[in-house]
Tab-separated table of C-alpha atoms in Angstrom:
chain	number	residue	atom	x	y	z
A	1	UNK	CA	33.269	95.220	4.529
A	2	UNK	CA	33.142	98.421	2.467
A	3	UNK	CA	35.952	100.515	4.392
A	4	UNK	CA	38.421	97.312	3.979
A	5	UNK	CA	37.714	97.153	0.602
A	6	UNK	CA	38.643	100.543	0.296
A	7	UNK	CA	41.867	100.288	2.194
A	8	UNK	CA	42.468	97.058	0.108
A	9	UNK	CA	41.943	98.837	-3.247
A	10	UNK	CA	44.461	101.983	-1.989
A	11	UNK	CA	46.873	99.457	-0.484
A	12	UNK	CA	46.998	97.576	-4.158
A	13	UNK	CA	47.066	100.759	-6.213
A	14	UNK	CA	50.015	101.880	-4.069
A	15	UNK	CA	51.934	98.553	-4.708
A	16	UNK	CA	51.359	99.142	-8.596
A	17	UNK	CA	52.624	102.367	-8.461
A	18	UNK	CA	55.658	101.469	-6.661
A	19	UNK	CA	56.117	98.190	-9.040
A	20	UNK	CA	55.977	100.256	-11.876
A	21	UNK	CA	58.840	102.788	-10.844
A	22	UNK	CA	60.596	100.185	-9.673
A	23	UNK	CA	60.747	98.326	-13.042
A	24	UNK	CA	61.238	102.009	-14.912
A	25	UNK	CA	64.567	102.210	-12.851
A	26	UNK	CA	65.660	98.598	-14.825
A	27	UNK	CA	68.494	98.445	-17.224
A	28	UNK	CA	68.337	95.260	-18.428
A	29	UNK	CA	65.578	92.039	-17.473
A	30	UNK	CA	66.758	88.735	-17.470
A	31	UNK	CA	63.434	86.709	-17.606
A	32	UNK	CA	63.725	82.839	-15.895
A	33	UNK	CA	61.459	81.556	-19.193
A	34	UNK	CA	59.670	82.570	-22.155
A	35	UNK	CA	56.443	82.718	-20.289
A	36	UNK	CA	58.134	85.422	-17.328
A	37	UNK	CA	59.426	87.136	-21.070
A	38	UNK	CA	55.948	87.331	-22.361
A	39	UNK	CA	54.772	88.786	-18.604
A	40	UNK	CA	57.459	91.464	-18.785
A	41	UNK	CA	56.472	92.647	-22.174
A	42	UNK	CA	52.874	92.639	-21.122
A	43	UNK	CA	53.028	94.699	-18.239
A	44	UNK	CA	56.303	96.735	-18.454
A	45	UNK	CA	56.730	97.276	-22.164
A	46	UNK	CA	60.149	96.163	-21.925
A	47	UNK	CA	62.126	93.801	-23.671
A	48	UNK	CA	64.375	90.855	-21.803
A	49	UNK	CA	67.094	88.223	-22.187
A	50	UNK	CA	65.650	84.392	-21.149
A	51	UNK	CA	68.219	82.823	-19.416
A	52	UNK	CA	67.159	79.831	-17.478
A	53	UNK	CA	68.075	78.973	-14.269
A	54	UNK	CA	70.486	76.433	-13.339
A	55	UNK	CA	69.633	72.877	-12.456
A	56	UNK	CA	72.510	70.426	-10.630
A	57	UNK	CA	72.276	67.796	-12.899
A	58	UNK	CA	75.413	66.302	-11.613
A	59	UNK	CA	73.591	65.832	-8.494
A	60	UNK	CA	71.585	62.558	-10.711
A	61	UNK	CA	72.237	59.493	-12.331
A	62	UNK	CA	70.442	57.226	-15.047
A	63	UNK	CA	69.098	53.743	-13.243
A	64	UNK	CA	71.079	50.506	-14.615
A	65	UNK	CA	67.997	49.294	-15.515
A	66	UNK	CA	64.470	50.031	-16.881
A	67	UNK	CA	62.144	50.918	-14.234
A	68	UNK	CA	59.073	49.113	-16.266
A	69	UNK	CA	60.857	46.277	-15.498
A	70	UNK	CA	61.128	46.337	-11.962
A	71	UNK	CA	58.708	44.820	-9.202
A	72	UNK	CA	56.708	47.405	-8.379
A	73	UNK	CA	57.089	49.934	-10.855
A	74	UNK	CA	55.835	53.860	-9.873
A	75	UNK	CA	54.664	56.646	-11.173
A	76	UNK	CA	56.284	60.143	-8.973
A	77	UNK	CA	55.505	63.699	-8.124
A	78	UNK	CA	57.261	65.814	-5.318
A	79	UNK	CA	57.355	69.281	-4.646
A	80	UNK	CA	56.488	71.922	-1.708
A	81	UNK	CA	52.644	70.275	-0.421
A	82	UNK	CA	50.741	73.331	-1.131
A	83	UNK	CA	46.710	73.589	-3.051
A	84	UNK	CA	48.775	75.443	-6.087
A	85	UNK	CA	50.820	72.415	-6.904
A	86	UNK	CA	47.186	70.256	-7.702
A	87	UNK	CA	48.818	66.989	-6.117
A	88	UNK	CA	45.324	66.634	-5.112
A	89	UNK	CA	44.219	66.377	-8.529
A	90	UNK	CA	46.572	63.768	-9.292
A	91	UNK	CA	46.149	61.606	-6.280
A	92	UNK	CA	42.137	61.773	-7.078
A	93	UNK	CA	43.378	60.173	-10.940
A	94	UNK	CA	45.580	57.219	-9.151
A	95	UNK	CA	42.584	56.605	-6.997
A	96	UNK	CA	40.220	55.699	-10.335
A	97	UNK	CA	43.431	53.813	-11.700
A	98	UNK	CA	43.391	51.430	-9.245
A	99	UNK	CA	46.528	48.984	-7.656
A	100	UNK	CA	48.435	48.834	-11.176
A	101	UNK	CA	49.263	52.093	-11.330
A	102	UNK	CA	51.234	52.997	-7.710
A	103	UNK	CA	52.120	56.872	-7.263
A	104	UNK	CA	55.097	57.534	-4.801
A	105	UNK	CA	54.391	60.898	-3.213
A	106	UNK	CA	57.997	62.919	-1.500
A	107	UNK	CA	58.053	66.254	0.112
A	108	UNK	CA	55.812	68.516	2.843
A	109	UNK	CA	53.576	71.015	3.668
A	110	UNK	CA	50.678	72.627	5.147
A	111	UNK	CA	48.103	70.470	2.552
A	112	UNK	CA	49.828	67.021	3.313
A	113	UNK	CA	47.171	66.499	6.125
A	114	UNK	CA	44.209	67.624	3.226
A	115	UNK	CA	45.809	64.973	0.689
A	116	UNK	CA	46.240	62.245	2.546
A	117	UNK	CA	42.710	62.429	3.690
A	118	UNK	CA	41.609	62.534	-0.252
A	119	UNK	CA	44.013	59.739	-0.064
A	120	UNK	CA	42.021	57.727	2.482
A	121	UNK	CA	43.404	54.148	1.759
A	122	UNK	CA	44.231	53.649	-1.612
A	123	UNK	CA	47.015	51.031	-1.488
A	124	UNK	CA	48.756	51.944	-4.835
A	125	UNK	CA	49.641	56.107	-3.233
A	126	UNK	CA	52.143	56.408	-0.626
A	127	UNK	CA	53.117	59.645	0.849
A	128	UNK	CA	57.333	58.987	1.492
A	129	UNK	CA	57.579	62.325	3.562
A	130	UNK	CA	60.635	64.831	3.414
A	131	UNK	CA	63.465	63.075	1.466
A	132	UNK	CA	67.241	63.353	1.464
A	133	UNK	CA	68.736	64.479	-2.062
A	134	UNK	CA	70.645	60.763	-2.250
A	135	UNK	CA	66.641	59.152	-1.735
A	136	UNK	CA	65.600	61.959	-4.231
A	137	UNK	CA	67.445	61.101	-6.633
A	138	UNK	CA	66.860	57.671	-6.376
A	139	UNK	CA	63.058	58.128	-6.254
A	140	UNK	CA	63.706	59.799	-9.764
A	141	UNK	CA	65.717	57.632	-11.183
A	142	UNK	CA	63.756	54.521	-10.367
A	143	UNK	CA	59.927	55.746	-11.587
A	144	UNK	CA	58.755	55.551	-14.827
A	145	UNK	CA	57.613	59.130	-15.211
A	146	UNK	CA	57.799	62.390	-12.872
A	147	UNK	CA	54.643	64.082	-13.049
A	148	UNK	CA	54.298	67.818	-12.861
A	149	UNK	CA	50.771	68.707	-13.017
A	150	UNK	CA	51.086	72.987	-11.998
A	151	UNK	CA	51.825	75.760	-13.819
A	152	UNK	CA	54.763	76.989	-13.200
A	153	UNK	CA	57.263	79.824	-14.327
A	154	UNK	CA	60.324	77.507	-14.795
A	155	UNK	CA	60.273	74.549	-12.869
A	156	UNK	CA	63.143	72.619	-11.888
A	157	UNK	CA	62.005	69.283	-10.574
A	158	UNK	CA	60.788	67.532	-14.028
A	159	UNK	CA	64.331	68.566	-15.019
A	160	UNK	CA	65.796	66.865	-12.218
A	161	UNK	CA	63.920	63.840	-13.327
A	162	UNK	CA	65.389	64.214	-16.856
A	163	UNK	CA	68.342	64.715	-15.550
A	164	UNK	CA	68.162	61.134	-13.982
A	165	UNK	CA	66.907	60.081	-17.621
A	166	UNK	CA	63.177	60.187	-16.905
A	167	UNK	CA	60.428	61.180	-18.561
A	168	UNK	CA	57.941	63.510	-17.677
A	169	UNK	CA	54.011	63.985	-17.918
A	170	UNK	CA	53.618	67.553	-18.147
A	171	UNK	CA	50.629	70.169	-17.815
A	172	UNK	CA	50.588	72.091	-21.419
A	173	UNK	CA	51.340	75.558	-19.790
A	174	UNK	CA	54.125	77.608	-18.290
A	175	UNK	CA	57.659	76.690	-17.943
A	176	UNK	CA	56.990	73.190	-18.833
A	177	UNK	CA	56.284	73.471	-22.611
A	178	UNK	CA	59.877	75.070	-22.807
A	179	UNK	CA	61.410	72.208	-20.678
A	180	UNK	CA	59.736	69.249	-21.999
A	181	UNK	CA	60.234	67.909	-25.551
A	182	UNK	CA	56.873	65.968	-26.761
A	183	UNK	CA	57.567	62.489	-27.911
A	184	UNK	CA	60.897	62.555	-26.419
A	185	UNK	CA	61.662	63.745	-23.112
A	186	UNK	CA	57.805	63.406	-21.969
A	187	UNK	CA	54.391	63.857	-23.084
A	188	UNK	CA	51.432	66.701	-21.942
A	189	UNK	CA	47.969	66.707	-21.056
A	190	UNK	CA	45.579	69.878	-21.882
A	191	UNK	CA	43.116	69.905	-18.482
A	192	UNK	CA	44.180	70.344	-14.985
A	193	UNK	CA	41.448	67.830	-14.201
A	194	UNK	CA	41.867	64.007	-12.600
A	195	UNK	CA	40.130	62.817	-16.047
A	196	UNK	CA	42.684	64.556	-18.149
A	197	UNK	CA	45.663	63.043	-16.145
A	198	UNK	CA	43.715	59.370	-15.788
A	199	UNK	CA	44.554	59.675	-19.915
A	200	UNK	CA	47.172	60.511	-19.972
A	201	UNK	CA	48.939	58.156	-17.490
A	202	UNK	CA	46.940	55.505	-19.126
A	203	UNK	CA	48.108	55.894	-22.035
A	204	UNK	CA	51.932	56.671	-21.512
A	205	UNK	CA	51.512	53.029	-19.396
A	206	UNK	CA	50.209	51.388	-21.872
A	207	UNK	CA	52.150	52.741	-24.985
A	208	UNK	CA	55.673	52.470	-23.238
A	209	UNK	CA	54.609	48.443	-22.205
A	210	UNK	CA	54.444	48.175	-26.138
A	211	UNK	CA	56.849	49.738	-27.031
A	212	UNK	CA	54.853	52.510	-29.145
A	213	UNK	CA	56.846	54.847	-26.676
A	214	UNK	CA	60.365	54.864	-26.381
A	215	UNK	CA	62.090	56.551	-24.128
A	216	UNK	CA	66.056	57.079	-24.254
A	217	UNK	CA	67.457	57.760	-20.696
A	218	UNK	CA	70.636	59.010	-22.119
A	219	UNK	CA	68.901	61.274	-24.693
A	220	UNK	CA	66.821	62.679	-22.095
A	221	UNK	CA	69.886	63.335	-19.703
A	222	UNK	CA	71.704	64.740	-22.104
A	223	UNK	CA	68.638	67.640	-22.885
A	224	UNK	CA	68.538	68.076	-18.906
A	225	UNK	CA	72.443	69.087	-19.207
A	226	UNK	CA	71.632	71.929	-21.238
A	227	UNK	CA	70.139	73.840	-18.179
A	228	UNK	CA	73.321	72.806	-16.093
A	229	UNK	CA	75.493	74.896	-13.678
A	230	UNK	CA	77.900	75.397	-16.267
A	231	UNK	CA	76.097	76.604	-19.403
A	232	UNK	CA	74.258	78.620	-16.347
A	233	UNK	CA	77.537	80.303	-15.748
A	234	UNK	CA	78.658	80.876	-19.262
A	235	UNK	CA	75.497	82.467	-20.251
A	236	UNK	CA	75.512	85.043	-17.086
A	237	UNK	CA	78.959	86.296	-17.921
A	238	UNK	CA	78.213	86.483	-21.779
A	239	UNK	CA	75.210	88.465	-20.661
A	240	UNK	CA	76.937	90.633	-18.609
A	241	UNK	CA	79.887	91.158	-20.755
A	242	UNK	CA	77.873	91.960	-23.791
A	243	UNK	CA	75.882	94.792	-21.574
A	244	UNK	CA	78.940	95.872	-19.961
A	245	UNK	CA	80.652	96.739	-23.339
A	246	UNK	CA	77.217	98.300	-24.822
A	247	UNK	CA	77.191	100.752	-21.718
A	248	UNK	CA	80.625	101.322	-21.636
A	249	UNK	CA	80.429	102.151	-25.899
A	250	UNK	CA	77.414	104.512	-25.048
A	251	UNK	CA	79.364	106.450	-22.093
A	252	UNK	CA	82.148	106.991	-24.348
């Protein structure tokens, strides 16, 4: 419809406009990553501090012992069920796996009822629904990788899985390539496709069976607790401190 598109386009450039003197009437941006730095220089022209947000690491625990070697070990992903977050993408790459490879799904939303049917009866997925944060964190602590196959901003649940010492299989953009430490605290794949992700779960399997990948649950705690409340805290009132006093020199 022309006229709507019309409306649309006036509706949009009004938005902009209003954006724009909104972010003129700034001080001082505090950007959540890197990538949210980058976007601020892009379309402001303005500088900012990256301080990341806080993550409750208290909240998780390292497992007593290695998840490879339990049972039924599992791969996880959980987040809000929305198209955005490409679960589906990852459920189609457990479905070509096949029964070895089991991916424990936790959380809701309005595509649960989409994924599941993509699902359809693979034995080795299973949605476990809206968790508690004591099942959370034992969901996390007990798989052998979080997967976070979005892009995202920040992201705070692969650090919730490092926080419980796990590693995570990351998508190569956003948030993630500031959270995520190749070789040590995960590894990434390059395509948001089921292929890419078959690969790359394929190979972290088989490569941390052998032994070819090692991964230290209390070295990859310990990089989690550097985006903890407290360092949170500490950074927010240097930030502010060190603005206050520029201000305060520039009044006087």
């Amino acid at each position: 419809n022309k006229w709507m598109k019309k409306i649309i386009s006036l509706i949009l450039n009004r938005i902009r406009m209003w954006d724009k003197l909104a972010a003129d009437r700034v001080d001082v941006f505090i950007a959540n990553s890197k990538t949210v730095q980058e976007r601020i220089i892009k379309y402001y022209r303005r500088d900012s501090s990256v301080i990341y947000p806080p993550v409750e690491t208290e909240r998780f625990s390292v497992a007593d012992i290695d998840p490879l070697k339990q049972a039924k070990p599992y791969f996880l992903i959980g987040c809000r069920l929305v198209p955005y977050k490409r679960v589906d993408m990852v459920i189609e790459a457990f479905k070509s796996l096949g029964n070895e490879y089991r991916l424990k799904i936790f959380g809701d939303g309005v595509d649960l009822k989409r994924l599941r049917k993509i699902a359809g009866e693979a034995a080795n997925i299973e949605f476990v629904g809206r968790v508690s944060d004591e099942e959370k964190a034992e969901l996390y602590r007990n798989s052998l990788a979080f997967i976070n196959p979005q892009e995202e901003d920040f992201g705070i649940t692969p650090l919730e899985a490092m926080a419980s010492g796990r590693p995570v299989i990351a998508y190569r953009q956003g948030g993630a390539t500031e959270t995520v430490k190749e070789g040590e605290t995960g590894v990434f794949f390059d395509q948001q496709t089921p292929s890419a992700i078959v690969d790359i779960v394929h190979k972290f399997y088989t490569k941390t069976k052998t032994g070819e990948y090692h991964w230290d649950s209390v070295v990859i705690r310990r990089w989690a607790e550097t985006f903890s409340v407290v360092n949170f805290k500490h950074q927010m009132k240097e930030f502010v401190a060190r603005h206050y006093q520029k201000n305060k020199e520039a009044i006087n």
